[in-house]
Tab-separated table of N, CA and C and ligand atoms in Angstrom:
chain	number	residue	atom	x	y	z
A	173	MET	N	113.964	72.489	80.795
A	173	MET	CA	114.164	71.981	81.942
A	173	MET	C	115.050	70.627	81.292
A	174	ASP	N	116.356	70.195	81.457
A	174	ASP	CA	116.446	69.128	80.992
A	174	ASP	C	117.130	68.226	82.158
A	175	HIS	N	116.914	68.582	83.283
A	175	HIS	CA	117.642	68.376	84.340
A	175	HIS	C	116.407	67.607	85.320
A	176	LEU	N	116.274	66.507	85.724
A	176	LEU	CA	115.000	65.935	86.412
A	176	LEU	C	115.510	66.274	87.799
A	177	PRO	N	114.326	66.073	88.901
A	177	PRO	CA	114.799	66.416	89.993
A	177	PRO	C	114.913	64.759	90.720
A	178	PRO	N	115.617	64.549	91.695
A	178	PRO	CA	115.860	63.129	92.218
A	178	PRO	C	114.556	62.640	92.663
A	179	CYS	N	114.391	61.203	92.997
A	179	CYS	CA	113.197	60.543	93.491
A	179	CYS	C	112.618	61.305	95.135
A	180	PRO	N	111.846	61.466	94.984
A	180	PRO	CA	111.426	61.883	96.426
A	180	PRO	C	111.457	60.614	97.346
A	181	GLU	N	111.443	59.717	96.776
A	181	GLU	CA	110.908	58.746	97.727
A	181	GLU	C	112.670	57.566	97.911
A	182	CYS	N	113.474	58.022	97.182
A	182	CYS	CA	114.710	56.977	97.340
A	182	CYS	C	115.909	57.745	96.757
A	183	ALA	N	115.713	59.265	96.618
A	183	ALA	CA	116.693	60.138	96.081
A	183	ALA	C	117.326	59.606	94.968
A	184	SER	N	116.973	58.369	94.282
A	184	SER	CA	117.701	58.336	93.199
A	184	SER	C	118.002	59.182	92.005
A	185	ALA	N	118.918	59.206	91.751
A	185	ALA	CA	118.972	60.633	90.508
A	185	ALA	C	118.815	60.311	88.974
A	186	TYR	N	118.537	59.161	88.913
A	186	TYR	CA	118.374	58.285	87.650
A	186	TYR	C	116.471	58.235	87.114
A	187	THR	N	116.179	58.813	87.920
A	187	THR	CA	114.431	59.346	87.348
A	187	THR	C	114.365	59.781	85.862
A	188	TYR	N	113.339	59.238	85.230
A	188	TYR	CA	113.376	59.565	83.918
A	188	TYR	C	111.779	59.998	83.673
A	189	GLU	N	111.451	60.576	82.277
A	189	GLU	CA	110.059	60.736	82.042
A	189	GLU	C	109.154	59.952	81.671
A	190	SER	N	107.986	59.637	81.885
A	190	SER	CA	107.182	58.915	81.193
A	190	SER	C	105.922	59.738	81.352
A	191	GLY	N	105.111	60.379	79.748
A	191	GLY	CA	104.321	61.128	79.760
A	191	GLY	C	104.589	61.912	80.711
A	192	ALA	N	103.246	62.113	81.203
A	192	ALA	CA	103.589	63.470	82.169
A	192	ALA	C	104.252	63.061	83.871
A	193	LEU	N	104.381	61.754	83.677
A	193	LEU	CA	104.920	61.392	85.222
A	193	LEU	C	106.448	61.434	85.056
A	194	LEU	N	107.069	61.456	86.445
A	194	LEU	CA	108.288	61.121	86.299
A	194	LEU	C	108.541	59.841	87.327
A	195	VAL	N	109.443	58.880	86.971
A	195	VAL	CA	109.191	57.604	87.252
A	195	VAL	C	110.962	57.368	87.653
A	196	CYS	N	110.296	56.634	88.825
A	196	CYS	CA	111.877	56.065	89.346
A	196	CYS	C	112.125	54.880	89.239
A	197	PRO	N	113.447	54.270	88.291
A	197	PRO	CA	113.684	52.571	87.650
A	197	PRO	C	114.146	51.813	89.162
A	198	GLU	N	114.742	52.726	90.288
A	198	GLU	CA	114.824	51.691	91.310
A	198	GLU	C	114.331	51.555	92.399
A	199	CYS	N	112.752	52.309	92.572
A	199	CYS	CA	111.754	51.650	93.560
A	199	CYS	C	110.845	51.527	93.009
A	200	ALA	N	110.659	52.513	91.550
A	200	ALA	CA	109.342	52.014	91.137
A	200	ALA	C	108.200	53.426	91.516
A	201	HIS	N	108.568	53.797	92.072
A	201	HIS	CA	107.831	55.516	92.651
A	201	HIS	C	107.717	56.180	91.582
A	202	GLU	N	105.952	56.419	90.665
A	202	GLU	CA	105.766	57.525	90.055
A	202	GLU	C	105.154	58.709	90.477
A	203	TRP	N	105.701	59.979	90.244
A	203	TRP	CA	104.752	61.133	90.522
A	203	TRP	C	104.770	62.039	89.663
A	204	GLU	N	104.129	63.036	90.123
A	204	GLU	CA	103.969	64.096	88.878
A	204	GLU	C	104.490	65.446	89.631
A	205	PRO	N	106.186	65.402	88.241
A	205	PRO	CA	106.743	67.081	88.652
A	205	PRO	C	105.814	68.266	89.016
A	206	SER	N	106.972	69.083	89.550
A	206	SER	CA	106.097	70.229	90.205
A	206	SER	C	106.048	71.027	89.267
A	207	SER	N	105.377	72.207	89.345
A	207	SER	CA	105.358	72.837	87.814
A	207	SER	C	106.399	73.692	88.258
A	208	GLY	N	107.080	74.029	89.095
A	208	GLY	CA	108.482	74.259	89.259
A	208	GLY	C	108.114	75.850	90.027
A	209	ALA	N	106.834	76.246	90.478
A	209	ALA	CA	106.942	77.513	91.017
A	209	ALA	C	107.828	77.221	92.578
A	210	ALA	N	108.341	76.068	92.789
A	210	ALA	CA	108.810	75.745	94.028
A	210	ALA	C	110.407	76.441	93.887
A	211	GLU	N	110.582	76.274	93.047
A	211	GLU	CA	111.957	76.476	92.468
A	211	GLU	C	112.319	78.157	92.473
A	212	GLU	N	111.008	79.069	92.622
A	212	GLU	CA	111.409	80.388	92.317
A	212	GLU	C	112.013	80.904	93.586
A	213	ARG	N	113.292	81.456	93.351
A	213	ARG	CA	113.926	82.273	94.586
A	213	ARG	C	113.431	83.355	95.106
A	214	VAL	N	113.893	83.510	96.042
A	214	VAL	CA	113.719	84.708	96.997
A	214	VAL	C	114.918	85.160	97.267
A	215	VAL	N	114.908	86.342	96.543
A	215	VAL	CA	115.964	87.423	96.750
A	215	VAL	C	116.073	88.303	97.792
A	216	ARG	N	116.611	88.561	98.782
A	216	ARG	CA	116.606	89.628	99.627
A	216	ARG	C	117.630	90.385	99.805
A	217	ASP	N	117.486	91.725	100.164
A	217	ASP	CA	118.870	92.677	100.285
A	217	ASP	C	119.392	92.353	101.285
A	218	ALA	N	120.605	93.496	101.632
A	218	ALA	CA	121.845	93.461	102.508
A	218	ALA	C	120.798	92.905	104.072
A	219	VAL	N	119.746	93.367	104.285
A	219	VAL	CA	118.993	93.548	105.870
A	219	VAL	C	118.131	92.297	106.169
A	220	GLY	N	117.840	91.525	104.732
A	220	GLY	CA	116.642	90.107	104.511
A	220	GLY	C	115.511	91.034	104.330
A	221	ASN	N	115.276	91.879	103.789
A	221	ASN	CA	114.272	91.986	103.099
A	221	ASN	C	113.987	91.510	101.799
A	222	VAL	N	112.485	90.806	101.612
A	222	VAL	CA	112.666	90.261	100.314
A	222	VAL	C	112.370	91.223	99.408
A	223	LEU	N	112.954	91.283	97.717
A	223	LEU	CA	112.924	92.301	97.103
A	223	LEU	C	112.199	91.740	95.791
A	224	ALA	N	111.339	92.405	94.860
A	224	ALA	CA	110.478	92.187	94.093
A	224	ALA	C	110.818	93.140	92.823
A	225	ASP	N	110.411	92.750	91.773
A	225	ASP	CA	110.081	93.566	90.702
A	225	ASP	C	109.686	94.736	90.406
A	226	GLY	N	110.496	95.701	90.288
A	226	GLY	CA	109.692	97.129	90.457
A	226	GLY	C	109.878	98.035	91.504
A	227	ASP	N	110.879	97.303	92.653
A	227	ASP	CA	111.482	97.684	93.655
A	227	ASP	C	112.240	99.200	93.739
A	228	THR	N	112.056	100.034	94.573
A	228	THR	CA	113.480	100.831	94.580
A	228	THR	C	114.326	100.298	95.862
A	229	VAL	N	115.359	100.376	95.589
A	229	VAL	CA	116.407	100.043	96.465
A	229	VAL	C	117.432	101.426	96.654
A	230	THR	N	118.497	101.296	97.734
A	230	THR	CA	119.887	102.268	98.055
A	230	THR	C	120.824	101.088	97.748
A	231	VAL	N	121.776	101.676	97.498
A	231	VAL	CA	123.307	101.207	97.538
A	231	VAL	C	123.889	101.206	98.983
A	232	VAL	N	124.395	100.150	99.787
A	232	VAL	CA	124.754	100.486	100.722
A	232	VAL	C	126.074	100.369	101.052
A	233	LYS	N	126.901	100.413	99.778
A	233	LYS	CA	128.301	100.607	99.836
A	233	LYS	C	128.865	101.177	98.423
A	234	ASP	N	129.925	101.687	98.612
A	234	ASP	CA	130.666	101.749	97.210
A	234	ASP	C	130.824	101.056	96.339
A	235	LEU	N	130.336	101.078	95.229
A	235	LEU	CA	130.497	100.186	93.960
A	235	LEU	C	131.267	101.001	93.095
A	236	LYS	N	132.597	100.220	92.652
A	236	LYS	CA	133.268	100.185	91.432
A	236	LYS	C	132.672	99.563	90.180
A	237	VAL	N	132.865	100.540	89.266
A	237	VAL	CA	131.892	100.287	88.021
A	237	VAL	C	132.836	100.055	87.366
A	238	LYS	N	132.949	98.929	86.266
A	238	LYS	CA	133.884	98.721	85.472
A	238	LYS	C	133.484	99.436	84.174
A	239	GLY	N	135.031	99.818	83.873
A	239	GLY	CA	134.954	100.601	82.711
A	239	GLY	C	134.496	102.147	82.672
A	240	SER	N	134.488	102.454	84.192
A	240	SER	CA	134.142	103.800	84.610
A	240	SER	C	135.186	104.334	85.996
A	241	THR	N	135.477	105.566	85.893
A	241	THR	CA	136.657	106.002	86.687
A	241	THR	C	135.552	106.411	88.051
A	242	SER	N	134.224	106.613	88.062
A	242	SER	CA	133.780	107.105	89.179
A	242	SER	C	132.783	105.743	89.955
A	243	SER	N	132.196	105.510	90.692
A	243	SER	CA	132.190	104.847	91.621
A	243	SER	C	130.311	105.258	91.942
A	244	ILE	N	129.772	103.850	92.031
A	244	ILE	CA	128.240	103.974	92.367
A	244	ILE	C	128.468	104.624	94.041
A	245	LYS	N	127.745	105.356	94.452
A	245	LYS	CA	128.281	105.661	95.962
A	245	LYS	C	127.095	105.529	97.032
A	246	VAL	N	127.526	105.057	98.194
A	246	VAL	CA	126.638	104.781	99.197
A	246	VAL	C	125.279	105.749	99.086
A	247	GLY	N	124.264	105.226	99.083
A	247	GLY	CA	123.138	105.898	99.228
A	247	GLY	C	122.443	106.031	97.867
A	248	THR	N	122.966	106.006	96.943
A	248	THR	CA	122.243	106.092	95.596
A	248	THR	C	120.780	104.924	95.176
A	249	LYS	N	119.762	105.983	95.125
A	249	LYS	CA	118.823	105.399	94.902
A	249	LYS	C	118.597	104.841	93.387
A	250	VAL	N	118.243	103.510	93.822
A	250	VAL	CA	118.113	102.470	92.503
A	250	VAL	C	116.995	102.369	92.323
A	251	ARG	N	115.872	103.347	91.153
A	251	ARG	CA	114.422	102.654	90.996
A	251	ARG	C	114.029	101.342	89.791
A	252	ASN	N	113.225	100.848	90.177
A	252	ASN	CA	112.470	100.014	89.355
A	252	ASN	C	113.427	98.638	88.774
A	253	ILE	N	113.801	98.236	89.665
A	253	ILE	CA	114.783	97.346	89.871
A	253	ILE	C	114.259	95.900	89.248
A	254	ARG	N	114.721	95.114	88.203
A	254	ARG	CA	114.093	93.811	88.260
A	254	ARG	C	115.226	92.407	88.461
A	255	LEU	N	114.584	91.509	89.305
A	255	LEU	CA	114.969	90.223	89.623
A	255	LEU	C	115.615	89.397	88.372
A	256	VAL	N	116.657	89.287	88.286
A	256	VAL	CA	117.365	88.296	87.797
A	256	VAL	C	118.193	87.355	87.869
A	257	ASP	N	118.411	86.212	86.669
A	257	ASP	CA	119.409	85.071	87.404
A	257	ASP	C	120.654	85.603	86.500
A	258	GLY	N	121.351	86.782	87.095
A	258	GLY	CA	122.740	87.284	86.533
A	258	GLY	C	123.974	86.772	86.296
A	259	VAL	N	124.955	87.454	86.221
A	259	VAL	CA	126.183	87.115	85.926
A	259	VAL	C	126.996	86.576	87.033
A	260	GLY	N	127.356	85.442	87.412
A	260	GLY	CA	127.927	85.346	89.413
A	260	GLY	C	126.857	85.419	90.063
A	261	ASP	N	127.071	86.134	91.523
A	261	ASP	CA	125.937	86.166	92.033
A	261	ASP	C	125.035	87.779	91.628
A	262	HIS	N	125.254	88.334	90.679
A	262	HIS	CA	124.427	89.300	90.164
A	262	HIS	C	122.752	89.009	90.353
A	263	ASP	N	122.056	89.420	91.133
A	263	ASP	CA	121.000	88.825	90.695
A	263	ASP	C	119.636	90.137	90.524
A	264	ILE	N	120.239	91.219	90.244
A	264	ILE	CA	119.341	92.573	89.831
A	264	ILE	C	119.831	93.071	88.766
A	265	ASP	N	119.041	93.511	87.989
A	265	ASP	CA	118.884	94.134	86.866
A	265	ASP	C	118.552	95.465	86.890
A	266	CYS	N	119.234	96.508	86.496
A	266	CYS	CA	118.864	98.063	87.321
A	266	CYS	C	119.330	98.961	86.296
A	267	LYS	N	118.870	100.334	86.342
A	267	LYS	CA	119.620	101.023	85.746
A	267	LYS	C	119.976	102.181	86.658
A	268	VAL	N	121.168	102.539	86.299
A	268	VAL	CA	121.754	103.530	87.706
A	268	VAL	C	121.778	104.939	87.415
A	269	ASP	N	121.168	106.263	87.716
A	269	ASP	CA	121.584	107.441	86.792
A	269	ASP	C	122.620	107.690	86.375
A	270	GLY	N	123.005	108.052	85.718
A	270	GLY	CA	124.597	108.724	85.696
A	270	GLY	C	125.594	107.602	85.206
A	271	PHE	N	124.848	106.196	85.288
A	271	PHE	CA	125.584	105.186	85.076
A	271	PHE	C	125.309	104.040	83.430
A	272	GLY	N	124.059	104.244	83.791
A	272	GLY	CA	122.588	103.342	82.698
A	272	GLY	C	122.408	102.056	83.458
A	273	PRO	N	122.229	101.241	82.732
A	273	PRO	CA	121.748	99.540	82.868
A	273	PRO	C	123.144	99.074	83.412
A	274	MET	N	122.904	98.439	84.409
A	274	MET	CA	123.607	97.180	84.984
A	274	MET	C	123.215	96.188	86.280
A	275	GLN	N	124.049	95.554	86.107
A	275	GLN	CA	123.347	94.329	87.370
A	275	GLN	C	124.255	94.457	88.583
A	276	LEU	N	123.404	94.303	89.739
A	276	LEU	CA	123.937	94.264	90.906
A	276	LEU	C	123.836	93.324	91.822
A	277	LYS	N	124.233	93.054	93.068
A	277	LYS	CA	124.099	91.771	93.724
A	277	LYS	C	123.111	92.401	94.778
A	278	SER	N	121.715	91.504	95.501
A	278	SER	CA	121.040	91.821	96.180
A	278	SER	C	122.015	92.470	97.440
A	279	SER	N	122.767	91.426	97.463
A	279	SER	CA	124.005	91.993	99.198
A	279	SER	C	124.443	92.925	99.410
A	280	VAL	N	124.276	94.142	98.218
A	280	VAL	CA	124.587	95.566	98.277
A	280	VAL	C	123.681	96.445	98.044
A	281	VAL	N	122.058	96.100	98.448
A	281	VAL	CA	121.255	97.027	98.163
A	281	VAL	C	120.750	97.016	99.570
A	282	LYS	N	119.578	98.078	99.721
A	282	LYS	CA	118.739	98.107	100.680
A	282	LYS	C	117.207	98.633	100.414
A	283	LYS	N	116.400	97.907	100.673
A	283	LYS	CA	115.208	98.094	100.393
A	283	LYS	C	114.324	99.351	100.660
A	284	VAL	N	114.067	100.553	99.712
A	284	VAL	CA	113.384	101.673	100.463
A	284	VAL	C	112.228	101.678	100.757
B	415	LIG	ZN1	112.893	55.918	93.976
C-alpha cells in the first residue's frame, strides 16, 4: 500500500505515516489507518445480485471471444467464478466450457 488515504478531518492529501498512525500535517490530526477491509469491492451481476467466489452464473448476452471464431452464447453456465481485479472492467476470473480460462465483466452475467 503506497497510497495513503486523505485526512478524514480536513481531506488533506499530504498525510504521512508515523509508526502505526497516519498524521495530517495541515490540521495535526492523527488516526489509525483502517485495516483495508472497508476497501473490499462489491461485485454485482447484471441485475444487481452480489457475486462471490465460487458462484455459478449464466451469461446474459453473446460474447465475442478473442482468438476464437465462436462466441459464448446467452445462457452459457459458468461455474465456480472467482472475483478478481482484472484487466479493464473485467472482474470475474472463470473457466468457460469449450473456451477455457478467461475473464468476464460482471455486467454480462447473472447469478444462478
Ligand atoms: Zn487534516
